[in-house]
Amino acid sequence: MFKIKPLQIAVPALLLMAAAANAPAQGQSADAPEFGLKTEVTNIVAPTLVTDRSGNIIDGLQPHQFHLFDNNKEQNIQVDVAFEPLSVVVAIEASDRMEEILKQVRHLGTLMPLIVGDHGEAAVMAFDSRLRTMQDFTTDPDKVRVAIEKITAGNSSSRMIDAVEKGVFMLRNRPKDNRKIILLVSETRDKASEGRVREALISAQLNNVFVYTVDITQLAVRLTEKPTAPRPSAIDVTARPGVMGNPSTPTTAAQGYGEQNEVQFAPLLQEIYRDTKRIFVDSPSEVFVKGTGGAEFSFVKQKGLEEAVQRISQEIRSQYLITYNPNNKGEPGFHAITVTLDNPKYIAKTRPGYWLGGGKQ
């Protein structure tokens, strides 16, 4: 949720060390490599949302009311209220379990201008076992809407982690002054990803990508997914015991042993039990939100989706831009950022930090 101006320094330390080894001698002039590897840090910008303890957004604060700590060291900061253009990747789950819910999710196409705004851009991705780019980055809201409406349900996999990783890859080369966001609309669980959540999170952090999630609850999925077609019985109909000693027929067997007599709510209760256990374990979507400084929402009906999009748009446009030049550049590794305010009733939320390579060896 921050960016480095004018250079991107969020890269692994080993890469920085390699770049330093190949750097020209002092006094020589040479073009910087395309990826801009330098140990020099200029300004870091940390967008910060301020709310009260009830979650209401607080506007109109003055710069002297903010305090920012970088690795527990207070910084000399500048605070501004501005809105930067956005580059947004909309990643939507398209597994077979989503077939009915996708009818509601397609309405997202008409809501995207609320997030992207007049000067932003968006791309659309659908994922099951495949990662499909439905629309590359465009400033045309109609193309975004059409791309979302074209998404159809696929197979049973849901490669959420891989989708986030691909979204980060797509955002890497977008305009450097744009704030980079992934809007993830999916179940909270991952199924069949090749990547790991830790590596995907680090990639998002290194590339200054901010993840918002609109979660689809398992309860909604189970209540709307199509039932699996029953398998043929391995027992011959005539081998089943009949009623009052009469021989069984396909009709009487279906009455006594058919699907309508099974406990159909058992899978649903199992999903509710699993989700209850997950209250104490972060899901991949929650890890992405916490690790990048985004926000997590959920919905069951279309109205909930609309409210989530409106809240995301409001949060993005209500952030204070805190800029500073770190006074502890010699500390390589992850720099934790903490923002506090003079008024203890207010809560500041910003990105947890950034990666800094190089430093004193």
mmCIF file of C-alpha atoms in Angstrom, residues 5-333:
data_model
loop_
_atom_site.group_PDB
_atom_site.id
_atom_site.type_symbol
_atom_site.label_atom_id
_atom_site.label_comp_id
_atom_site.label_asym_id
_atom_site.label_seq_id
_atom_site.Cartn_x
_atom_site.Cartn_y
_atom_site.Cartn_z
ATOM 1 C CA LYS A 5 9.546 7.371 -5.555
ATOM 2 C CA PRO A 6 11.255 7.563 -7.937
ATOM 3 C CA LEU A 7 12.822 4.107 -7.599
ATOM 4 C CA GLN A 8 11.421 0.707 -6.736
ATOM 5 C CA ILE A 9 13.647 -0.752 -3.984
ATOM 6 C CA ALA A 10 11.469 -3.676 -3.019
ATOM 7 C CA VAL A 11 13.763 -6.468 -4.216
ATOM 8 C CA PRO A 12 15.617 -9.294 -2.507
ATOM 9 C CA ALA A 13 18.953 -8.423 -0.942
ATOM 10 C CA LEU A 14 20.841 -10.980 -3.049
ATOM 11 C CA LEU A 15 19.724 -9.277 -6.243
ATOM 12 C CA LEU A 16 20.853 -5.922 -4.912
ATOM 13 C CA MET A 17 24.228 -7.349 -3.965
ATOM 14 C CA ALA A 18 24.615 -8.807 -7.469
ATOM 15 C CA ALA A 19 23.732 -5.465 -9.029
ATOM 16 C CA ALA A 20 26.273 -3.683 -6.815
ATOM 17 C CA ALA A 21 28.992 -6.115 -7.901
ATOM 18 C CA ASN A 22 28.392 -5.264 -11.560
ATOM 19 C CA ALA A 23 27.961 -1.516 -11.010
ATOM 20 C CA PRO A 24 30.295 0.931 -12.824
ATOM 21 C CA ALA A 25 33.120 2.509 -10.927
ATOM 22 C CA GLN A 26 32.601 5.822 -9.169
ATOM 23 C CA GLY A 27 32.483 8.735 -11.565
ATOM 24 C CA GLN A 28 31.400 6.632 -14.520
ATOM 25 C CA SER A 29 27.979 7.166 -16.037
ATOM 26 C CA ALA A 30 25.844 4.264 -17.082
ATOM 27 C CA ASP A 31 22.181 3.650 -17.581
ATOM 28 C CA ALA A 32 20.476 1.961 -14.658
ATOM 29 C CA PRO A 33 19.165 -1.537 -15.329
ATOM 30 C CA GLU A 34 15.546 -1.833 -16.326
ATOM 31 C CA PHE A 35 14.483 -3.128 -12.921
ATOM 32 C CA GLY A 36 16.089 -0.099 -11.191
ATOM 33 C CA LEU A 37 18.187 -2.007 -8.644
ATOM 34 C CA LYS A 38 19.766 0.487 -6.257
ATOM 35 C CA THR A 39 20.327 0.561 -2.549
ATOM 36 C CA GLU A 40 19.524 4.264 -2.407
ATOM 37 C CA VAL A 41 16.161 5.127 -0.884
ATOM 38 C CA THR A 42 14.399 8.407 -1.602
ATOM 39 C CA ASN A 43 10.768 8.709 -0.524
ATOM 40 C CA ILE A 44 8.436 6.043 0.791
ATOM 41 C CA VAL A 45 4.697 6.662 0.567
ATOM 42 C CA ALA A 46 2.408 4.819 2.981
ATOM 43 C CA PRO A 47 -1.319 5.376 2.290
ATOM 44 C CA THR A 48 -3.120 5.331 5.648
ATOM 45 C CA LEU A 49 -6.809 4.955 6.493
ATOM 46 C CA VAL A 50 -7.989 6.440 9.795
ATOM 47 C CA THR A 51 -11.156 5.246 11.518
ATOM 48 C CA ASP A 52 -12.725 5.451 14.945
ATOM 49 C CA ARG A 53 -13.248 2.310 16.997
ATOM 50 C CA SER A 54 -16.629 1.772 15.324
ATOM 51 C CA GLY A 55 -15.068 1.708 11.868
ATOM 52 C CA ASN A 56 -16.235 5.159 10.761
ATOM 53 C CA ILE A 57 -13.741 6.894 8.465
ATOM 54 C CA ILE A 58 -12.156 10.053 9.869
ATOM 55 C CA ASP A 59 -11.413 12.963 7.520
ATOM 56 C CA GLY A 60 -9.898 16.390 8.062
ATOM 57 C CA LEU A 61 -6.925 15.444 10.249
ATOM 58 C CA GLN A 62 -3.839 17.666 10.330
ATOM 59 C CA PRO A 63 -0.273 16.490 9.560
ATOM 60 C CA HIS A 64 1.014 17.128 13.089
ATOM 61 C CA GLN A 65 -1.498 14.572 14.443
ATOM 62 C CA PHE A 66 0.316 11.664 12.721
ATOM 63 C CA HIS A 67 3.392 9.754 13.904
ATOM 64 C CA LEU A 68 5.075 7.072 11.793
ATOM 65 C CA PHE A 69 7.579 4.523 13.080
ATOM 66 C CA ASP A 70 9.855 2.536 10.765
ATOM 67 C CA ASN A 71 11.284 -0.466 12.643
ATOM 68 C CA ASN A 72 10.290 1.361 15.855
ATOM 69 C CA LYS A 73 12.196 4.512 14.823
ATOM 70 C CA GLU A 74 10.065 7.633 14.462
ATOM 71 C CA GLN A 75 10.362 9.330 11.080
ATOM 72 C CA ASN A 76 10.073 12.880 9.805
ATOM 73 C CA ILE A 77 6.936 12.674 7.675
ATOM 74 C CA GLN A 78 4.811 14.677 5.274
ATOM 75 C CA VAL A 79 1.055 14.080 5.141
ATOM 76 C CA ASP A 80 -1.099 14.867 2.135
ATOM 77 C CA VAL A 81 -4.588 14.046 0.897
ATOM 78 C CA ALA A 82 -4.450 13.013 -2.743
ATOM 79 C CA PHE A 83 -5.746 10.297 -5.025
ATOM 80 C CA GLU A 84 -3.442 8.413 -7.338
ATOM 81 C CA PRO A 85 -4.680 6.526 -10.410
ATOM 82 C CA LEU A 86 -5.218 2.808 -9.896
ATOM 83 C CA SER A 87 -4.152 -0.310 -11.747
ATOM 84 C CA VAL A 88 -6.563 -3.068 -10.691
ATOM 85 C CA VAL A 89 -6.584 -6.796 -11.458
ATOM 86 C CA VAL A 90 -10.018 -8.312 -10.831
ATOM 87 C CA ALA A 91 -9.487 -12.036 -10.105
ATOM 88 C CA ILE A 92 -12.734 -14.050 -9.996
ATOM 89 C CA GLU A 93 -13.090 -17.699 -9.067
ATOM 90 C CA ALA A 94 -14.810 -19.689 -11.816
ATOM 91 C CA SER A 95 -14.926 -23.213 -10.350
ATOM 92 C CA ASP A 96 -17.969 -25.427 -10.903
ATOM 93 C CA ARG A 97 -19.167 -24.633 -7.367
ATOM 94 C CA MET A 98 -19.568 -20.997 -8.412
ATOM 95 C CA GLU A 99 -22.008 -21.561 -11.276
ATOM 96 C CA GLU A 100 -25.050 -20.058 -9.527
ATOM 97 C CA ILE A 101 -23.107 -17.408 -7.594
ATOM 98 C CA LEU A 102 -21.471 -16.158 -10.790
ATOM 99 C CA LYS A 103 -24.866 -14.787 -11.798
ATOM 100 C CA GLN A 104 -24.505 -12.309 -8.921
ATOM 101 C CA VAL A 105 -20.774 -11.753 -9.388
ATOM 102 C CA ARG A 106 -21.293 -10.675 -13.016
ATOM 103 C CA HIS A 107 -22.964 -7.546 -11.658
ATOM 104 C CA LEU A 108 -19.484 -6.530 -10.526
ATOM 105 C CA GLY A 109 -18.810 -5.325 -14.065
ATOM 106 C CA THR A 110 -21.212 -2.403 -13.637
ATOM 107 C CA LEU A 111 -19.683 -1.549 -10.232
ATOM 108 C CA MET A 112 -16.004 -1.458 -11.213
ATOM 109 C CA PRO A 113 -16.005 2.263 -12.217
ATOM 110 C CA LEU A 114 -16.633 3.036 -8.524
ATOM 111 C CA ILE A 115 -13.226 1.540 -7.704
ATOM 112 C CA VAL A 116 -11.190 2.299 -10.815
ATOM 113 C CA GLY A 117 -12.363 5.884 -11.234
ATOM 114 C CA ASP A 118 -11.951 8.097 -14.282
ATOM 115 C CA HIS A 119 -8.173 7.818 -14.621
ATOM 116 C CA GLY A 120 -7.514 4.213 -13.591
ATOM 117 C CA GLU A 121 -7.233 0.956 -15.494
ATOM 118 C CA ALA A 122 -8.375 -2.612 -14.873
ATOM 119 C CA ALA A 123 -7.715 -6.145 -16.083
ATOM 120 C CA VAL A 124 -9.936 -9.202 -15.561
ATOM 121 C CA MET A 125 -8.843 -12.743 -14.723
ATOM 122 C CA ALA A 126 -10.895 -15.908 -14.121
ATOM 123 C CA PHE A 127 -9.462 -18.942 -12.379
ATOM 124 C CA ASP A 128 -10.311 -22.567 -11.683
ATOM 125 C CA SER A 129 -7.546 -25.014 -12.675
ATOM 126 C CA ARG A 130 -6.767 -22.492 -15.413
ATOM 127 C CA LEU A 131 -5.699 -18.859 -15.090
ATOM 128 C CA ARG A 132 -7.535 -17.060 -17.858
ATOM 129 C CA THR A 133 -6.957 -13.409 -18.745
ATOM 130 C CA MET A 134 -10.405 -12.324 -19.849
ATOM 131 C CA GLN A 135 -9.320 -8.720 -20.464
ATOM 132 C CA ASP A 136 -5.903 -7.104 -20.355
ATOM 133 C CA PHE A 137 -5.486 -3.651 -18.796
ATOM 134 C CA THR A 138 -7.879 -1.120 -20.231
ATOM 135 C CA THR A 139 -9.364 2.242 -19.295
ATOM 136 C CA ASP A 140 -12.641 1.329 -21.037
ATOM 137 C CA PRO A 141 -15.234 0.315 -18.386
ATOM 138 C CA ASP A 142 -17.415 -1.364 -21.025
ATOM 139 C CA LYS A 143 -14.620 -3.805 -21.900
ATOM 140 C CA VAL A 144 -14.211 -4.646 -18.217
ATOM 141 C CA ARG A 145 -17.953 -5.206 -17.840
ATOM 142 C CA VAL A 146 -18.153 -7.466 -20.910
ATOM 143 C CA ALA A 147 -15.133 -9.490 -19.767
ATOM 144 C CA ILE A 148 -16.704 -10.165 -16.350
ATOM 145 C CA GLU A 149 -20.051 -11.086 -17.926
ATOM 146 C CA LYS A 150 -18.301 -13.661 -20.136
ATOM 147 C CA ILE A 151 -16.896 -15.636 -17.192
ATOM 148 C CA THR A 152 -18.436 -19.105 -16.958
ATOM 149 C CA ALA A 153 -17.981 -21.891 -14.434
ATOM 150 C CA GLY A 154 -15.284 -24.427 -15.171
ATOM 151 C CA ASN A 155 -13.915 -27.403 -13.238
ATOM 152 C CA SER A 156 -13.618 -28.224 -9.540
ATOM 153 C CA SER A 157 -10.217 -26.617 -8.882
ATOM 154 C CA SER A 158 -9.684 -23.142 -7.443
ATOM 155 C CA ARG A 159 -6.089 -21.923 -7.818
ATOM 156 C CA MET A 160 -6.500 -18.795 -5.722
ATOM 157 C CA ILE A 161 -2.848 -18.516 -4.647
ATOM 158 C CA ASP A 162 -1.631 -18.925 -8.235
ATOM 159 C CA ALA A 163 -4.168 -16.310 -9.354
ATOM 160 C CA VAL A 164 -2.811 -13.773 -6.866
ATOM 161 C CA GLU A 165 0.733 -14.528 -7.999
ATOM 162 C CA LYS A 166 -0.244 -13.998 -11.634
ATOM 163 C CA GLY A 167 -2.056 -10.782 -10.704
ATOM 164 C CA VAL A 168 1.133 -9.482 -9.100
ATOM 165 C CA PHE A 169 3.061 -10.397 -12.251
ATOM 166 C CA MET A 170 0.546 -8.480 -14.384
ATOM 167 C CA LEU A 171 0.862 -5.398 -12.165
ATOM 168 C CA ARG A 172 4.662 -5.293 -12.036
ATOM 169 C CA ASN A 173 5.106 -3.171 -15.148
ATOM 170 C CA ARG A 174 2.128 -0.868 -14.829
ATOM 171 C CA PRO A 175 2.779 2.907 -14.538
ATOM 172 C CA LYS A 176 5.005 3.534 -11.516
ATOM 173 C CA ASP A 177 2.767 6.342 -10.204
ATOM 174 C CA ASN A 178 -0.292 4.069 -10.113
ATOM 175 C CA ARG A 179 -1.385 2.349 -6.942
ATOM 176 C CA LYS A 180 -1.540 -1.397 -7.651
ATOM 177 C CA ILE A 181 -4.490 -3.437 -6.399
ATOM 178 C CA ILE A 182 -5.794 -6.993 -6.719
ATOM 179 C CA LEU A 183 -9.534 -7.415 -6.138
ATOM 180 C CA LEU A 184 -10.017 -11.101 -5.306
ATOM 181 C CA VAL A 185 -13.583 -12.454 -5.523
ATOM 182 C CA SER A 186 -13.581 -16.095 -4.442
ATOM 183 C CA GLU A 187 -14.023 -18.655 -1.737
ATOM 184 C CA THR A 188 -11.602 -18.289 1.144
ATOM 185 C CA ARG A 189 -9.886 -21.616 0.478
ATOM 186 C CA ASP A 190 -7.449 -22.660 -2.190
ATOM 187 C CA LYS A 191 -7.654 -25.884 -4.162
ATOM 188 C CA ALA A 192 -4.858 -27.198 -6.393
ATOM 189 C CA SER A 193 -2.498 -24.187 -6.544
ATOM 190 C CA GLU A 194 1.072 -24.971 -7.505
ATOM 191 C CA GLY A 195 2.498 -22.006 -5.580
ATOM 192 C CA ARG A 196 2.625 -21.406 -1.833
ATOM 193 C CA VAL A 197 0.874 -18.630 0.001
ATOM 194 C CA ARG A 198 4.100 -17.397 1.610
ATOM 195 C CA GLU A 199 5.892 -16.922 -1.707
ATOM 196 C CA ALA A 200 2.840 -15.274 -3.276
ATOM 197 C CA LEU A 201 2.566 -12.882 -0.330
ATOM 198 C CA ILE A 202 6.239 -11.937 -0.492
ATOM 199 C CA SER A 203 5.878 -11.330 -4.232
ATOM 200 C CA ALA A 204 2.933 -8.992 -3.560
ATOM 201 C CA GLN A 205 4.904 -7.145 -0.873
ATOM 202 C CA LEU A 206 7.996 -6.812 -3.052
ATOM 203 C CA ASN A 207 5.926 -5.331 -5.868
ATOM 204 C CA ASN A 208 3.883 -3.016 -3.627
ATOM 205 C CA VAL A 209 0.585 -4.723 -4.482
ATOM 206 C CA PHE A 210 -2.420 -4.162 -2.254
ATOM 207 C CA VAL A 211 -4.967 -7.049 -1.989
ATOM 208 C CA TYR A 212 -8.683 -6.549 -1.310
ATOM 209 C CA THR A 213 -10.907 -9.630 -1.020
ATOM 210 C CA VAL A 214 -14.630 -10.127 -1.419
ATOM 211 C CA ASP A 215 -15.120 -13.574 0.099
ATOM 212 C CA ILE A 216 -17.841 -15.979 -0.917
ATOM 213 C CA THR A 217 -18.818 -18.027 2.121
ATOM 214 C CA GLN A 218 -18.888 -21.806 1.999
ATOM 215 C CA LEU A 219 -22.453 -21.724 3.247
ATOM 216 C CA ALA A 220 -23.516 -19.780 0.153
ATOM 217 C CA VAL A 221 -21.551 -22.140 -2.090
ATOM 218 C CA ARG A 222 -23.078 -25.278 -0.597
ATOM 219 C CA LEU A 223 -26.610 -23.913 -0.765
ATOM 220 C CA THR A 224 -26.311 -22.935 -4.430
ATOM 221 C CA GLU A 225 -24.051 -25.548 -6.030
ATOM 222 C CA LYS A 226 -25.621 -28.236 -8.183
ATOM 223 C CA PRO A 227 -25.889 -31.663 -6.554
ATOM 224 C CA THR A 228 -23.555 -34.359 -7.830
ATOM 225 C CA ALA A 229 -25.256 -36.925 -10.048
ATOM 226 C CA PRO A 230 -25.848 -40.164 -8.062
ATOM 227 C CA ARG A 231 -23.623 -43.095 -8.915
ATOM 228 C CA PRO A 232 -25.195 -46.368 -10.043
ATOM 229 C CA SER A 233 -25.709 -48.847 -7.239
ATOM 230 C CA ALA A 234 -23.282 -51.747 -7.062
ATOM 231 C CA ILE A 235 -26.046 -53.995 -5.708
ATOM 232 C CA ASP A 236 -28.488 -55.489 -8.183
ATOM 233 C CA VAL A 237 -32.087 -54.392 -7.610
ATOM 234 C CA THR A 238 -33.341 -57.960 -7.231
ATOM 235 C CA ALA A 239 -30.778 -58.614 -4.458
ATOM 236 C CA ARG A 240 -32.249 -55.942 -2.169
ATOM 237 C CA PRO A 241 -34.737 -57.161 0.438
ATOM 238 C CA GLY A 242 -38.297 -56.450 -0.589
ATOM 239 C CA VAL A 243 -41.304 -55.348 1.435
ATOM 240 C CA MET A 244 -43.370 -58.142 3.019
ATOM 241 C CA GLY A 245 -41.308 -60.719 1.130
ATOM 242 C CA ASN A 246 -42.241 -59.329 -2.282
ATOM 243 C CA PRO A 247 -39.461 -59.170 -4.899
ATOM 244 C CA SER A 248 -37.799 -55.761 -5.402
ATOM 245 C CA THR A 249 -38.282 -53.740 -8.571
ATOM 246 C CA PRO A 250 -36.500 -50.520 -9.674
ATOM 247 C CA THR A 251 -39.470 -48.506 -8.367
ATOM 248 C CA THR A 252 -39.609 -50.089 -4.898
ATOM 249 C CA ALA A 253 -35.800 -49.942 -4.581
ATOM 250 C CA ALA A 254 -35.815 -46.229 -5.338
ATOM 251 C CA GLN A 255 -38.501 -45.688 -2.709
ATOM 252 C CA GLY A 256 -36.554 -47.509 -0.037
ATOM 253 C CA TYR A 257 -32.965 -46.747 -0.930
ATOM 254 C CA GLY A 258 -33.130 -43.724 -3.226
ATOM 255 C CA GLU A 259 -31.242 -40.456 -2.864
ATOM 256 C CA GLN A 260 -34.251 -38.756 -1.306
ATOM 257 C CA ASN A 261 -33.828 -40.979 1.756
ATOM 258 C CA GLU A 262 -30.188 -40.011 2.331
ATOM 259 C CA VAL A 263 -29.120 -37.351 4.827
ATOM 260 C CA GLN A 264 -28.383 -34.592 2.307
ATOM 261 C CA PHE A 265 -27.547 -31.961 4.912
ATOM 262 C CA ALA A 266 -24.505 -33.888 6.171
ATOM 263 C CA PRO A 267 -22.053 -32.352 3.635
ATOM 264 C CA LEU A 268 -23.363 -28.893 4.512
ATOM 265 C CA LEU A 269 -22.859 -29.470 8.241
ATOM 266 C CA GLN A 270 -19.366 -30.725 7.478
ATOM 267 C CA GLU A 271 -18.541 -27.501 5.635
ATOM 268 C CA ILE A 272 -19.926 -25.392 8.488
ATOM 269 C CA TYR A 273 -17.783 -27.368 10.941
ATOM 270 C CA ARG A 274 -14.670 -26.861 8.815
ATOM 271 C CA ASP A 275 -15.298 -23.128 8.461
ATOM 272 C CA THR A 276 -15.816 -22.812 12.215
ATOM 273 C CA LYS A 277 -12.395 -24.369 12.787
ATOM 274 C CA ARG A 278 -10.898 -21.900 10.307
ATOM 275 C CA ILE A 279 -11.900 -19.010 12.567
ATOM 276 C CA PHE A 280 -8.648 -19.705 14.420
ATOM 277 C CA VAL A 281 -6.499 -20.300 11.312
ATOM 278 C CA ASP A 282 -5.910 -17.642 8.667
ATOM 279 C CA SER A 283 -7.185 -18.609 5.220
ATOM 280 C CA PRO A 284 -4.993 -17.704 2.204
ATOM 281 C CA SER A 285 -7.230 -14.732 1.394
ATOM 282 C CA GLU A 286 -6.892 -13.435 4.954
ATOM 283 C CA VAL A 287 -3.110 -13.832 4.795
ATOM 284 C CA PHE A 288 -3.001 -11.716 1.629
ATOM 285 C CA VAL A 289 -5.167 -9.017 3.191
ATOM 286 C CA LYS A 290 -3.192 -8.781 6.428
ATOM 287 C CA GLY A 291 0.163 -9.014 4.689
ATOM 288 C CA THR A 292 -0.488 -6.237 2.177
ATOM 289 C CA GLY A 293 -2.659 -3.885 4.228
ATOM 290 C CA GLY A 294 -5.842 -4.497 2.244
ATOM 291 C CA ALA A 295 -9.335 -5.196 3.532
ATOM 292 C CA GLU A 296 -11.587 -8.259 3.617
ATOM 293 C CA PHE A 297 -15.311 -8.311 2.899
ATOM 294 C CA SER A 298 -17.846 -11.067 2.288
ATOM 295 C CA PHE A 299 -21.228 -11.418 0.663
ATOM 296 C CA VAL A 300 -24.058 -13.885 0.286
ATOM 297 C CA LYS A 301 -26.444 -11.870 -1.880
ATOM 298 C CA GLN A 302 -25.882 -9.289 -4.604
ATOM 299 C CA LYS A 303 -26.621 -6.402 -2.241
ATOM 300 C CA GLY A 304 -23.687 -7.492 -0.101
ATOM 301 C CA LEU A 305 -21.428 -7.387 -3.169
ATOM 302 C CA GLU A 306 -22.543 -3.841 -3.937
ATOM 303 C CA GLU A 307 -21.905 -2.742 -0.352
ATOM 304 C CA ALA A 308 -18.419 -4.314 -0.395
ATOM 305 C CA VAL A 309 -17.471 -2.491 -3.619
ATOM 306 C CA GLN A 310 -18.743 0.814 -2.263
ATOM 307 C CA ARG A 311 -16.762 0.355 0.948
ATOM 308 C CA ILE A 312 -13.577 -0.513 -0.969
ATOM 309 C CA SER A 313 -13.991 2.578 -3.140
ATOM 310 C CA GLN A 314 -14.577 4.746 -0.082
ATOM 311 C CA GLU A 315 -11.537 3.407 1.752
ATOM 312 C CA ILE A 316 -9.178 3.906 -1.186
ATOM 313 C CA ARG A 317 -10.315 7.501 -1.661
ATOM 314 C CA SER A 318 -10.183 8.373 2.050
ATOM 315 C CA GLN A 319 -6.545 7.511 2.692
ATOM 316 C CA TYR A 320 -3.912 9.971 3.845
ATOM 317 C CA LEU A 321 -0.635 9.773 1.923
ATOM 318 C CA ILE A 322 2.249 9.745 4.398
ATOM 319 C CA THR A 323 5.638 10.312 2.771
ATOM 320 C CA TYR A 324 9.031 10.027 4.414
ATOM 321 C CA ASN A 325 12.721 9.475 3.735
ATOM 322 C CA PRO A 326 13.817 6.675 6.116
ATOM 323 C CA ASN A 327 16.450 7.594 8.665
ATOM 324 C CA ASN A 328 17.423 3.905 9.023
ATOM 325 C CA LYS A 329 18.383 2.955 5.459
ATOM 326 C CA GLY A 330 21.279 0.874 6.762
ATOM 327 C CA GLU A 331 18.933 -1.844 8.042
ATOM 328 C CA PRO A 332 18.399 -4.444 5.289
ATOM 329 C CA GLY A 333 15.417 -6.750 5.258
#
